[in-house]
Tab-separated table of C-alpha atoms and ligand atoms in Angstrom:
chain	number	residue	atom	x	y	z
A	16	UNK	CA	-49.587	-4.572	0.599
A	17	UNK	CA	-49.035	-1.132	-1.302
A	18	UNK	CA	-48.880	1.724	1.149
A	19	UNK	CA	-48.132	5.255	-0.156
A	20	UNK	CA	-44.354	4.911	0.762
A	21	UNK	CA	-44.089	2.915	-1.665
A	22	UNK	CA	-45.150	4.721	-4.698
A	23	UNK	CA	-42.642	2.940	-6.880
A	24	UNK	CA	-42.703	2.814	-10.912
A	25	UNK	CA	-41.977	-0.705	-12.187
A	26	UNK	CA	-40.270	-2.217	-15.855
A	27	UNK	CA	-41.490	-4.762	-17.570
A	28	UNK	CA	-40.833	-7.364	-20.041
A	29	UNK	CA	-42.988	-9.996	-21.263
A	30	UNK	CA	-43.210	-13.575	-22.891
A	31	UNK	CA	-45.058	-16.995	-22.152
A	32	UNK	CA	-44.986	-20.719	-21.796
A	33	UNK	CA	-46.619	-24.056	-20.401
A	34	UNK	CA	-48.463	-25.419	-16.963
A	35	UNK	CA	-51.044	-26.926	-14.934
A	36	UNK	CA	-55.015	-27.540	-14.500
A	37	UNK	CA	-58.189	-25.651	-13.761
A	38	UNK	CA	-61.196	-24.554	-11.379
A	39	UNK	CA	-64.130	-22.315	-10.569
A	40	UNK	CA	-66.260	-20.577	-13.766
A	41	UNK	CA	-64.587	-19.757	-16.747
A	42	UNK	CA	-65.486	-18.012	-19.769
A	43	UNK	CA	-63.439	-16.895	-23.144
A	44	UNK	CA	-64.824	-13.568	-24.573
A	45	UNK	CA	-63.093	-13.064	-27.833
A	46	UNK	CA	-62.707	-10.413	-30.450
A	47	UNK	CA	-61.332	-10.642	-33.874
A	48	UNK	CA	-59.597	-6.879	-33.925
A	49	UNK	CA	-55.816	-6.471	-33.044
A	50	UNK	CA	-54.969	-3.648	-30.638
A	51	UNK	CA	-53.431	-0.504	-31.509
A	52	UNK	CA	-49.796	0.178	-31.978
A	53	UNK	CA	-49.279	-2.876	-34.462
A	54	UNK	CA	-48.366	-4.938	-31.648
A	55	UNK	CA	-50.316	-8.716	-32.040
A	56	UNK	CA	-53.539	-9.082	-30.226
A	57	UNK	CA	-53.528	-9.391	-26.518
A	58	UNK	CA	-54.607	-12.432	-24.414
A	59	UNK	CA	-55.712	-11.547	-20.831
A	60	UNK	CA	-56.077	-14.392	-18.308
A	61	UNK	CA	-58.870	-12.743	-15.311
A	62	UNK	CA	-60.009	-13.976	-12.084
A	63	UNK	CA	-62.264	-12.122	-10.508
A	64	UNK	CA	-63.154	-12.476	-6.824
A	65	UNK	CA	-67.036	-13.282	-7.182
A	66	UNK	CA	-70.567	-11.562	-7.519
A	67	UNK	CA	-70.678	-11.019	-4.036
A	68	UNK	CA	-72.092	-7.738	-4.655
A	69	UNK	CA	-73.579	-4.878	-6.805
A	70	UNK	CA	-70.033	-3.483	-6.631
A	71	UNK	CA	-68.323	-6.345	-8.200
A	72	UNK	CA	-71.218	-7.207	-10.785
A	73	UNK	CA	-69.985	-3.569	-11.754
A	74	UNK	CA	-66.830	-4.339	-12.073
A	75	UNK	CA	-67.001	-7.422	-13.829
A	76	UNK	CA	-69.107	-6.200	-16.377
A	77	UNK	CA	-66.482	-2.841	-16.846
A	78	UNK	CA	-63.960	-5.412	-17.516
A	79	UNK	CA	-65.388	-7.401	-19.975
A	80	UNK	CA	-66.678	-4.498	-21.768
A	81	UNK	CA	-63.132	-2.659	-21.891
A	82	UNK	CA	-61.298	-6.045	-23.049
A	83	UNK	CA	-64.299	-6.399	-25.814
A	84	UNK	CA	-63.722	-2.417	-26.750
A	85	UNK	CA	-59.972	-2.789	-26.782
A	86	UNK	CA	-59.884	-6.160	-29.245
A	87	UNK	CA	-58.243	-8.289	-26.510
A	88	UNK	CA	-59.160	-11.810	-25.976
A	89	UNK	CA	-60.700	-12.066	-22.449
A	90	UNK	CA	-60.385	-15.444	-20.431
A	91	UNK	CA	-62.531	-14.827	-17.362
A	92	UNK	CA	-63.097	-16.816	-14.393
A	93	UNK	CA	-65.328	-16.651	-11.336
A	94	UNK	CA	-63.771	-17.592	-8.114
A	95	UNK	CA	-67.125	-17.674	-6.058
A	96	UNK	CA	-64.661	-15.763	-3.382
A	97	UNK	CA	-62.541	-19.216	-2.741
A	98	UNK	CA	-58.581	-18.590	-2.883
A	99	UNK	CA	-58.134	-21.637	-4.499
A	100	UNK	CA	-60.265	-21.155	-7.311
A	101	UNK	CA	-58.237	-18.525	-8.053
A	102	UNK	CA	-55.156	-20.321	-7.758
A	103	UNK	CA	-56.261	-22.761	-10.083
A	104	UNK	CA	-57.496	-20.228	-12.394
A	105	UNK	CA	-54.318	-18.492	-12.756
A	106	UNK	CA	-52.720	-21.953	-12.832
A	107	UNK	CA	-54.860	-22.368	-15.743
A	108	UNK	CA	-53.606	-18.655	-17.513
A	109	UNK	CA	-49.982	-19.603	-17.260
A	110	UNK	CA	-50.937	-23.150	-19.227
A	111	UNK	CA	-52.744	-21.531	-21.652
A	112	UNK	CA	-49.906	-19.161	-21.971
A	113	UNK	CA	-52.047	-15.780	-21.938
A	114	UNK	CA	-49.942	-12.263	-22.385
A	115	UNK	CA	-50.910	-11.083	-19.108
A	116	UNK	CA	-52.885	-12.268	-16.400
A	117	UNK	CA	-55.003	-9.546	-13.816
A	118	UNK	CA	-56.705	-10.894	-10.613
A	119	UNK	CA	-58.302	-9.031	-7.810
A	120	UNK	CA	-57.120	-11.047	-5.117
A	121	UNK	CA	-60.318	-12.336	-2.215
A	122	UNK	CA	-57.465	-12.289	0.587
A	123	UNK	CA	-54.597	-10.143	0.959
A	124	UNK	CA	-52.092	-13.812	1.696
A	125	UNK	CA	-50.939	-16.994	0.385
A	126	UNK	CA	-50.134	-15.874	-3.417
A	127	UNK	CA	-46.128	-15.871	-3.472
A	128	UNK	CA	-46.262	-19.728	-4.699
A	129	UNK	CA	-48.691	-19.147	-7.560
A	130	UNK	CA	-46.776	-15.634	-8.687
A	131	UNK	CA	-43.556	-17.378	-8.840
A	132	UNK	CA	-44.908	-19.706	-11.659
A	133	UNK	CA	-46.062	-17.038	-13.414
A	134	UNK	CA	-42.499	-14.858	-12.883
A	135	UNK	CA	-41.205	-18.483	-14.263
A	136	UNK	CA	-42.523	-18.971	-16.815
A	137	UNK	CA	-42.283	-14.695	-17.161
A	138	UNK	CA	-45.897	-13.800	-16.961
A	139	UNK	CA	-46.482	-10.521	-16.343
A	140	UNK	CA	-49.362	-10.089	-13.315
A	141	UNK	CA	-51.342	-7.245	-12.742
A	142	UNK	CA	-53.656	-6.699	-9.775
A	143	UNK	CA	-56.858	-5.122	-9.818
A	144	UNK	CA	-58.970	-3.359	-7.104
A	145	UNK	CA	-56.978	-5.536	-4.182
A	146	UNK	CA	-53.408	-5.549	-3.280
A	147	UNK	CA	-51.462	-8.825	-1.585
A	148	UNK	CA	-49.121	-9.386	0.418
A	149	UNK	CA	-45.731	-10.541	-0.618
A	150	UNK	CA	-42.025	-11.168	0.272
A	151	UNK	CA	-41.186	-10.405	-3.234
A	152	UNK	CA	-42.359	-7.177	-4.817
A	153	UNK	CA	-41.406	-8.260	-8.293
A	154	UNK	CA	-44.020	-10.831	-8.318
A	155	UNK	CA	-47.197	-7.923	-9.835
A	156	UNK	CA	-46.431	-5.477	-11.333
A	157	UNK	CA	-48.714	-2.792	-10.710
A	158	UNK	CA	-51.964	-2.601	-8.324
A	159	UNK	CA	-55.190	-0.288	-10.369
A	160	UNK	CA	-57.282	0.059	-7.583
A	161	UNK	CA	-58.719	2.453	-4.815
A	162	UNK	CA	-56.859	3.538	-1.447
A	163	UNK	CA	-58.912	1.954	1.233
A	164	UNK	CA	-57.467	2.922	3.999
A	165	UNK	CA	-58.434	6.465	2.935
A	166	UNK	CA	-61.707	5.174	2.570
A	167	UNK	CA	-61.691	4.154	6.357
A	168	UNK	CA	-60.505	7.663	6.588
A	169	UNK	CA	-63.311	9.860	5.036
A	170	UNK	CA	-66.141	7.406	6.601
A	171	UNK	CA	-65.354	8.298	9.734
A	172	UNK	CA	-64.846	11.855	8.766
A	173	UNK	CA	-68.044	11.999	7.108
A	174	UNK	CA	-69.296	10.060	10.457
A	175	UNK	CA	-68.588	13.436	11.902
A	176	UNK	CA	-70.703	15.300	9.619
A	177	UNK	CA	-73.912	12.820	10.023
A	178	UNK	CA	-73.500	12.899	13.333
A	179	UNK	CA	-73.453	17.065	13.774
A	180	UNK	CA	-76.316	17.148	11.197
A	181	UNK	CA	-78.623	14.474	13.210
A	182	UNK	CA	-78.020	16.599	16.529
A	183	UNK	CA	-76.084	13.537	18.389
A	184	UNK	CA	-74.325	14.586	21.469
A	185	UNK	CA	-72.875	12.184	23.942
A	186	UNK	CA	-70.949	9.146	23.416
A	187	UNK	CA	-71.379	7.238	20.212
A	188	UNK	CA	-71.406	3.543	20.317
A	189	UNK	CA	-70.776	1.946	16.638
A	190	UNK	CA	-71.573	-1.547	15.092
A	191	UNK	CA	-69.141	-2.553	12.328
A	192	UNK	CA	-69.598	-4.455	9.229
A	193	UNK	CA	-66.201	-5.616	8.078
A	194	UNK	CA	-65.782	-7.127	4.012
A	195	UNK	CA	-63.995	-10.401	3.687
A	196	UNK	CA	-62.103	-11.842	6.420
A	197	UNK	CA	-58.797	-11.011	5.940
A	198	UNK	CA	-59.170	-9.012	2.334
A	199	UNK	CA	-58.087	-6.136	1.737
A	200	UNK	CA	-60.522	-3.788	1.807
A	201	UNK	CA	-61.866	-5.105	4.896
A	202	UNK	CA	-58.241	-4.538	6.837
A	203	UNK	CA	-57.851	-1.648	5.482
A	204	UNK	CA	-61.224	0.580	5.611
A	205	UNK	CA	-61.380	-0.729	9.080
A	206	UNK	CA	-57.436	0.259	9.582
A	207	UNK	CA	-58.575	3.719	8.228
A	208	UNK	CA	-61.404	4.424	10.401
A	209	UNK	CA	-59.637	3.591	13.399
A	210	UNK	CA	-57.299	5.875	12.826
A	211	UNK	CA	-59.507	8.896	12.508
A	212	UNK	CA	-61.212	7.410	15.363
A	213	UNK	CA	-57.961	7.008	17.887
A	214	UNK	CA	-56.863	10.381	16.844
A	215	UNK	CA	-60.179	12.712	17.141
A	216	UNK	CA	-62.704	10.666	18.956
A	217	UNK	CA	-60.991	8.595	21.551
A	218	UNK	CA	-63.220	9.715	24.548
A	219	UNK	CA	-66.540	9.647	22.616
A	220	UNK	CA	-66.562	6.741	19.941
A	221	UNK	CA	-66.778	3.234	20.722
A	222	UNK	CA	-66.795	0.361	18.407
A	223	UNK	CA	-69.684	-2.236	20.892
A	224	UNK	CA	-69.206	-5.107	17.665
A	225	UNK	CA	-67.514	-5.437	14.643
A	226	UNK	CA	-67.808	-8.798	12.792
A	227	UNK	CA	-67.810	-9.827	9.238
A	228	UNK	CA	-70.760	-9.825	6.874
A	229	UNK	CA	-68.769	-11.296	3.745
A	230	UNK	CA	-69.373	-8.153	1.513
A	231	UNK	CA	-72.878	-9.835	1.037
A	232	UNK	CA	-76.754	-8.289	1.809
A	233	UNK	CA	-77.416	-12.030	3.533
A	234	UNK	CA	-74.309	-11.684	5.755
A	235	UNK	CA	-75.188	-7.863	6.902
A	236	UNK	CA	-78.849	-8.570	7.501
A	237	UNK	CA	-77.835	-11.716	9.469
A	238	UNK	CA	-74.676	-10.036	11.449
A	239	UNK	CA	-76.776	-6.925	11.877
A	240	UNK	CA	-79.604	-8.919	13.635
A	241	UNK	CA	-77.327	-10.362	16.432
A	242	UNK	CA	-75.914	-6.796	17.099
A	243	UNK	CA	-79.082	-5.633	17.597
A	244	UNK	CA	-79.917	-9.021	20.074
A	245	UNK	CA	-76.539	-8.319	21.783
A	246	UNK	CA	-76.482	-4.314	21.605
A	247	UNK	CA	-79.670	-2.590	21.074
A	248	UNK	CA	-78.378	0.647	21.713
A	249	UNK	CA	-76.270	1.156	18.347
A	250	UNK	CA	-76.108	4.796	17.538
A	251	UNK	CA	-74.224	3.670	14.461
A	252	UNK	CA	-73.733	1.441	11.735
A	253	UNK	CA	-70.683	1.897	10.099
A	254	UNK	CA	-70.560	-1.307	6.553
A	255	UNK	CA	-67.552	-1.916	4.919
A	256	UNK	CA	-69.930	-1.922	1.530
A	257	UNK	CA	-73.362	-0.781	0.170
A	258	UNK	CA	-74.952	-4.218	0.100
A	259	UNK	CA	-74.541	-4.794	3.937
A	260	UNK	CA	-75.606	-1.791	4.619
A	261	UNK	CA	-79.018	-2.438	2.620
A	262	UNK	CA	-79.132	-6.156	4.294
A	263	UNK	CA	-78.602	-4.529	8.004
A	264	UNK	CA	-81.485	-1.952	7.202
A	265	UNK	CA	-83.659	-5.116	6.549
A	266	UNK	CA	-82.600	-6.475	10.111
A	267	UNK	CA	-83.130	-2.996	11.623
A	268	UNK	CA	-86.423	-2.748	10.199
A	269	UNK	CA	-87.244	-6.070	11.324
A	270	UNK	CA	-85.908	-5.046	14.946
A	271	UNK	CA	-88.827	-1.909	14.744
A	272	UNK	CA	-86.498	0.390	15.000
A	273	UNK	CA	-85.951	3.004	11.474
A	274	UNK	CA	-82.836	3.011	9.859
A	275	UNK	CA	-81.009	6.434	9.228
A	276	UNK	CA	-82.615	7.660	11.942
A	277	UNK	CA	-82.621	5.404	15.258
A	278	UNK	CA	-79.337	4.266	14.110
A	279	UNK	CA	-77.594	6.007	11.913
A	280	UNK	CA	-75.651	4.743	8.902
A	281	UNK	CA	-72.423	5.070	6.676
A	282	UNK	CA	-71.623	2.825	3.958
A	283	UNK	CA	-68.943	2.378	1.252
A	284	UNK	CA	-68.995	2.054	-2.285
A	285	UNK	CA	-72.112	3.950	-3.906
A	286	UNK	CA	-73.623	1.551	-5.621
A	287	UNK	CA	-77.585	2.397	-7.374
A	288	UNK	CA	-79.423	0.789	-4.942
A	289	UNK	CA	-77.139	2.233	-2.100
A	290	UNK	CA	-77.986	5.664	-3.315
A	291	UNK	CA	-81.817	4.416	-3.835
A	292	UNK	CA	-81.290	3.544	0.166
A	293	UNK	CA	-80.031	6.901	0.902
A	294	UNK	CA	-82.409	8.932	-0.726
A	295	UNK	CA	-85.308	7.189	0.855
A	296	UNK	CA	-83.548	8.520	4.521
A	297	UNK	CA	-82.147	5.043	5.016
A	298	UNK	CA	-78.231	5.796	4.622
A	299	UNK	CA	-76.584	8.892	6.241
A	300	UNK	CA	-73.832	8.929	3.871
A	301	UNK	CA	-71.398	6.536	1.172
A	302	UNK	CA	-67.854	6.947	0.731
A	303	UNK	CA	-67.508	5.827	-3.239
A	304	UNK	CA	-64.967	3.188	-4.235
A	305	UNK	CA	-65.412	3.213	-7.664
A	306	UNK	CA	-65.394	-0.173	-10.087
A	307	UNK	CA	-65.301	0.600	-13.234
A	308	UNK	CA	-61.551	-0.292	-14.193
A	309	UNK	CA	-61.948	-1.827	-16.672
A	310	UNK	CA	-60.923	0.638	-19.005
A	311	UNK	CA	-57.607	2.007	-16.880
A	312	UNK	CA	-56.749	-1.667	-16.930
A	313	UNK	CA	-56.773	-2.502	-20.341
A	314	UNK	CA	-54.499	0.482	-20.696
A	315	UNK	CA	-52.124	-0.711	-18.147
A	316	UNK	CA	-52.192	-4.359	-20.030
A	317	UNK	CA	-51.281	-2.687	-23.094
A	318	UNK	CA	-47.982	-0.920	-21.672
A	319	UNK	CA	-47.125	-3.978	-19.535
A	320	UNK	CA	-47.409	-6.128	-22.912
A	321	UNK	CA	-45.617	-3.820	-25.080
A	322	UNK	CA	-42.875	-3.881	-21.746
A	323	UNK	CA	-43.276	0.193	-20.882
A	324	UNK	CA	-43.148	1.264	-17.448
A	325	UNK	CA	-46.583	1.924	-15.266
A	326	UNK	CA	-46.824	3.387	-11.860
A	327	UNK	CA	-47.171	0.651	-9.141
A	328	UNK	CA	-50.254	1.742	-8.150
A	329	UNK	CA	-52.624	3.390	-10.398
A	330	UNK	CA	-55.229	5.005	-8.024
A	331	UNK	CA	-59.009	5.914	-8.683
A	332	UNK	CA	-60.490	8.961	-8.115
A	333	UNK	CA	-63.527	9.346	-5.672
A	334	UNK	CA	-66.322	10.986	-3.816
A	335	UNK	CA	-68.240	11.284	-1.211
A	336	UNK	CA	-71.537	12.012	-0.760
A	337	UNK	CA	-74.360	12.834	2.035
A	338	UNK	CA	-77.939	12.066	1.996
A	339	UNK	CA	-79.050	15.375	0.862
A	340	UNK	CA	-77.133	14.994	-2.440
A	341	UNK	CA	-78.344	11.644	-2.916
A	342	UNK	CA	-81.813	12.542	-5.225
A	343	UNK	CA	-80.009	14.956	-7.214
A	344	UNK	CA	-76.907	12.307	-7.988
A	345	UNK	CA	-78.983	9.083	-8.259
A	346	UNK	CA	-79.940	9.737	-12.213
A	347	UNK	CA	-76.873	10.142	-12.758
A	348	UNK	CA	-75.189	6.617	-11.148
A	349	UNK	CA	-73.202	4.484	-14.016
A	350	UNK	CA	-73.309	1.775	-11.518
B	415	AHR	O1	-62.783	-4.825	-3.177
B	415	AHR	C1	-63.840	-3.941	-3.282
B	415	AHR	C2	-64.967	-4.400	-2.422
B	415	AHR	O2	-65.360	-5.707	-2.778
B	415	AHR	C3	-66.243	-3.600	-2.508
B	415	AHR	O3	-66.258	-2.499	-1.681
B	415	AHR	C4	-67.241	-4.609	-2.095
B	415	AHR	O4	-68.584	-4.249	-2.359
B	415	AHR	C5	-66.761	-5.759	-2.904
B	415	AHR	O5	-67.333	-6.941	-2.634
C-alpha cells in the first residue's frame, strides 16, 4: 500500500497486445472525438468495485462522465465487489488491448499475478480511490485517491469535538462499522482512528465491537442491531461510510433509542443523504472522502498514455463537517 514515505514520481511508457476471457457487467461508452495534443484517441479498460453505495454510484457516474467529456472510449465493468470479477475484467482489457486500464481495487491483496500480464504485455495500470498491495511497485503506476488513514485520523478528532459539544464526560464506549473486509479503506480509516485513539484517549475510549457492515445500508442496519443486542450501552457509533451509518440509525431507531443523541454518531464520506441524516440531528459529524475523480483521472490517463511522469499518488482534497454546518452545506452537495 502507498504510505506517505513513499511519495515517489513514476515514468512511463506505453503500448499493447493480446489475452484472455471475461466476467462481471460490462459496458463500452464511446465517443467519436480524439483527445487533445494530436495524440490518437484513448481506450480506457475500468473496473469498478460495485454500487455498494451512494459513494461509489458517485464515482462511477464522475468517471463515465469525464471519459465521455475527454473523447476517450470507456470500457466499464461492474465487479459486484467480487475480486475475481475484476480479475477477469482486467483479463478482458489486456485482450482487448485498451491504452490504459484503471481499477479501484475491492481488497487491498492478491493482484501481483493479474498486473504482471498487464506489465507483459506493457499495459500501463492506474489505480483509483484504493491502493494494493504488492511485491513489485512497478506493477501501477500511480494511485488518485484519498488518504484514509487520515480519514481515521480526523474522525476521531472530530469524535472529540461531538463529544465536548454533547456534554459527554466519563468513559466512552464505541461500536465500529468497518468497510470491506480486508479493503483498503476499511484497514486504513480503522488504522487511523486507532491511532488518535492510542495516543489521546487511551484511558477513556473503548472500542465494545467493531465488525464489518460491507460498505452497505443492509449490512450497518443488520451489524448495528446485534451491537445493540450484545452492547446496549454504545455511547458511539463510529461507520467507516455514510450508508452504514444511515442503515445503523434504522436499527437504532428500531432499538427505541434516538440516534445522534442516545448514541452519538460519526460517519465518512458525505454523501446527500448522509448530510440529509445530519441535518435532521441524526449524524454528529462526516469526514468527506470525496468521489468525483473522474476528471483528475482522465488527466492522469492522458500523461500516462502520452508516457509523461505523474506523482504516485495523486491525493484529493477534503473536509470535514459538523452537524451545525450541515443545513447550510446540503444545497450545495454535488454528490
Ligand atoms: O473506497 C471508498 C469507499 O468505498 C467509500 O467510503 C465507501 O462508501 C465505498 O463503498
Amino acid at each position: 500500500m502507498l504510505n506517505r514515505r513513499n511519495f515517489l514520481t513514476a515514468a512511463v511508457g506505453v503500448a499493447a497486445a493480446g489475452g484472455l476471457a471475461a466476467c462481471a457487467k460490462e459496458d463500452d461508452s464511446s465517443s467519436s472525438s480524439s483527445s487533445e495534443g494530436g495524440s490518437k484517441a484513448i481506450t480506457l479498460g475500468f473496473s469498478q468495485v460495485g454500487s455498494e453505495s451512494g459513494w461509489r454510484s458517485a464515482n462511477t457516474d464522475s468517471v463515465k462522465e469525464a471519459a465521455k467529456e475527454a473523447g476517450y472510449t470507456l470500457k466499464f465493468s461492474d465487479a459486484q465487489q467480487k475480486q475475481e470479477n475484476q480479475i477477469s475484467a482486467i483479463r478482458s482489457f489486456i485482450a482487448q488491448k485498451v491504452d490504459v486500464i484503471a481499477f479501484s481495487p475491492v481488497v487491498v491483496t492478491g493482484w501481483d499475478a493479474v498486473l504482471k500480464e498487464a506489465k507483459a504485455k506493457k499495459i500501463p495500470v492506474v489505480l483509483t480511490d484504493r491502493s494494493v498491495e504488492t511485491s513489485d511497485e512497478s506493477l501501477f503506476v500511480t494511485l488518485v485517491g484519498s488518504d484514509f488513514t487520515d480519514e481515521g485520523r480526523r474522525a476521531a478528532k472530530i469524535l472529540e469535538k461531538v463529544l465536548e459539544k454533547a456534554g459527554h464526560k466519563g468513559p466512552v464506549k464505541i461500536a465500529q462499522l468497518e468497510g470491506t473486509t480486508g479493503a483498503a479503506p476499511a484497514i486504513e480509516r480503522a488504522k487511523g482512528f486507532k491511532e488518535v485513539m492510542d495516543a489521546d484517549h487511551k484511558d477513556d475510549w473503548k472500542i465494545v465491537v467493531s465488525q464489518t457492515g460491507d460498505f452497505t445500508r443492509a449490512g450497518g442496519k443488520q451489524v448495528m442491531a446485534a451491537f445493540l443486542q450484545s452492547n446496549p450501552d454504545i455511547d458511539v457509533l463510529f461507520a467507516h461510510n455514510d450508508d452504514m451509518g444511515i442503515g445503523a440509525i434504522q436499527a437504532i431507531e428500531a432499538a427505541g433509542k434516538k440516534p445522534g443523541k442516545d448514541i452519538l454518531i460519526v460517519t465518512v464520506d458525505g454523501v446527500k443523504d448522509g448530510f440529509v441524516a445530519m441535518s435532521e440531528g441524526k449524524i454528529n459529524a462526516i469526514v468527506e472522502c470525496n468521489p468525483l475523480l473522474g476528471p483528475q483521472l482522465m488527466e492522469v490517463v492522458k500523461k500516462v498514455k502520452d508516457g509523461e511522469t505523474v506523482e504516485r499518488w495523486i491525493k484529493t482534497k477534503e473536509s470535514d463537517f459538523m452537524q451545525d454546518q450541515a443545513k447550510e452545506a446540503l444545497p450545495t452537495r454535488k454528490y
